[in-house]
Amino acid sequence: MKPTITPRKQPKQARSQAMVETILAAATRVLTTRGYARTNTNAVAEEADISVGSLYQYFPNKDAIIAALHQRHAQQMRDLIRQTLADLNHTRPSLKSAMQQLIQAWMQAHQLAPELHHILESDTPVFAQPNSNDKAEEQIVFNEVTQFLHHYQSELPPTALPLTTYLVIKTIESLVHAIVIDPPEGLSPQALEEGILAMVMGYLHRANR
Amino acid sequence: MKPTITPRKQPKQARSQAMVETILAAATRVLTTRGYARTNTNAVAEEADISVGSLYQYFPNKDAIIAALHQRHAQQMRDLIRQTLADLNHTRPSLKSAMQQLIQAWMQAHQLAPELHHILESDTPVFAQPNSNDKAEEQIVFNEVTQFLHHYQSELPPTALPLTTYLVIKTIESLVHAIVIDPPEGLSPQALEEGILAMVMGYLHRANR
Amino acid sequence: MKPTITPRKQPKQARSQAMVETILAAATRVLTTRGYARTNTNAVAEEADISVGSLYQYFPNKDAIIAALHQRHAQQMRDLIRQTLADLNHTRPSLKSAMQQLIQAWMQAHQLAPELHHILESDTPVFAQPNSNDKAEEQIVFNEVTQFLHHYQSELPPTALPLTTYLVIKTIESLVHAIVIDPPEGLSPQALEEGILAMVMGYLHRANR
Amino acid sequence: MKPTITPRKQPKQARSQAMVETILAAATRVLTTRGYARTNTNAVAEEADISVGSLYQYFPNKDAIIAALHQRHAQQMRDLIRQTLADLNHTRPSLKSAMQQLIQAWMQAHQLAPELHHILESDTPVFAQPNSNDKAEEQIVFNEVTQFLHHYQSELPPTALPLTTYLVIKTIESLVHAIVIDPPEGLSPQALEEGILAMVMGYLHRANR
DNA sequence: TATGAATGAGTCTTCATTCAT
DNA sequence: TATGAATGAAGACTCATTCAT
């Protein structure tokens, strides 16, 4: 029923790519200023200083814009995480230090564009399931974390790694999200970050008890 | 700018109360079937087998219906959690057992109406901040958990209780949410539940190490 | 097409009459406070502290209420004018003095309920033509003024009396209306009233020149 | 509270201007045929043979259309009056002849679109006060008449000119309005027009007595 | 390729009126 | 007779999308 939400043209040419960026930037501004309900294609086009017609040259419909925004933002966050994971694979610090860096990376990822992130998570409808590309990317991060934890396997309790990975990722992700979106009063960012680390390390080291 | 979101009539009389229930039930059905974007007041009225006019006798506008749904659902979830907390305060089992029961309660709470929960969390715009009543209720649960943990203080590391409470609640809540909304393939519910418990217990007992 | 706009029951009984008055008073308040567009039957009923159903016992539809208001107000104004005419017929002062008193009467008539008058004249649709009763009443005033002027015929130029009457009435009525509804800045009420008198007297005495 | 009433686009381009004219013409037809209460935007759009959407491209809301109609009509009337005043300033006829021509101009002005005029005056709510532009235009006519009367000052009684102007304008305007909107039976237009002239001349020449 | 005027289906919301109690 | 909950037709307005230029 709902038409595709993937970009109409693969922006291979620099010109198109620039246009897409312009539109997404405009959409970000409109979205964060007015919220999803008041965001409409005409406003985005105007903000991008192009005509609606041109906008539809690059996106098949309104939701495709939001989807692209979502995707781009998620990609940027993932890139940051993956970069950190790559670094850790080189430096190979202690598990605790590694976890600390990972948590910090996640924190930074959430702070790339906190307003947009907030709106995308809370004010914007989900369009179908995250598409297969997203799923795949998500899986890559999952695999990389699994691999990464594998290096520390000797320190870990003999739980199946996938479960460990899943819980570690979700815990970090969720707690960071909660802290950034709705910072609890009376608890310092510092203490919260240490708390997350304690949570994850407590889990990873529980077997030693 | 946006008008009130609170119910138009305090449904004190049984009749009114029934009407409100009828409308919310219909709204739930429409919302979970079509999603927020395709949910409109006429459809809700039709589903409830009443006229739009009647609907507007009980709710000042469309969003007030969603808000009421949100509130009612959150209330039901909270009630279940608080009931469990009350029970635990009587039985006072071991910390581990208590946590296990608490996690199970949270799981049940999420399964009261998983579809509605999903839609409300992902497809529905936030209407301003959760209202003060919600905030207050949230705080009550927080306080009860704090108090509850207080009984086990001797077992816990000397961290400030509010931070501990915050992290425990958010962790349970987030992980349960993730598991219920998007169950990871290859990991059994059983294992996941144990994993959550391990996560929380690892955190709470980390000091003993 | 539009149903009748005359009161459903001739309020012969005191009880009914009182009810009608209550409703009209409430309608006046609502109308002057909110304007016609925002005046609705439910609001009037509420203001009158009765149920809508009861309201419809006394008026067949919304416009009948406005019509009745119009009629009652016009009647009160006419009564005041006619009273003055009757007085003048007794005292029989000079033409000039008579005209002065007549103008003052018209002024008072417009100030019986200036707000209601304003709304009725400017914000309220006309319902069909003024009904036959109105027409008749209007005619009576016209006749009385004609008769009254007849007494001063010797002073007047030999114009057909109906024309004279028409112009005198319309001139007084219109100027008083204009002054009351939208008082011109920089001109004192006193001066304006004298101006109207000068206008009418200039006209009536023009023949002597 | 009520949003603007001024046209959405300044119809600078010929195309837009034509569209605005089309809409106003359609609105005139609908308004005079059905009356204000039964005039709705969809009907106007249909009558204009355009879509509602297009209508809203040129007018921000329903009342803005009525307001524009009002304004355009008033402008046309004023133009006619002002043209006559300009002519009189050239020819400089006798006061009586001048007044006669002025009255006739006012008569013509009222007959530009008598039906529309009637509806606009009696069936249409006032939208706030006439806007500042209207006020200003009104003032211009007032000033022009004042200036015009100034040329005949020697013939006039020593009344302050503003008062004289106000009364002359209002009298002509009101009587012409009354005659055109609801012509009295038994009185010929000819006689009525002469009557108005006599009224105004009687007033202006009263001092000589 | 870009433009942006035009389209019109779709929604929310109001309120005069009815009628079962 | 009074009540007031229920009705649902009607209408203002938005905005995603198209297409002639």
Tab-separated table of C-alpha atoms (C1' of nucleotides) in Angstrom, chain C residues 9 51 53-54 57-58, chain F residues 1-6:
chain	number	residue	atom	x	y	z
C	9	LYS	CA	-46.247	28.998	22.079
C	51	SER	CA	-31.630	22.367	29.553
C	53	GLY	CA	-34.598	20.626	25.620
C	54	SER	CA	-36.476	23.199	27.635
C	57	GLN	CA	-39.995	24.098	24.260
C	58	TYR	CA	-40.181	27.827	23.879
F	1	DT	C1'	-42.755	19.030	31.350
F	2	DA	C1'	-37.849	18.891	31.931
F	3	DT	C1'	-33.545	16.762	30.989
F	4	DG	C1'	-29.145	16.339	28.543
F	5	DA	C1'	-26.843	12.556	26.140
F	6	DA	C1'	-26.574	11.323	21.570
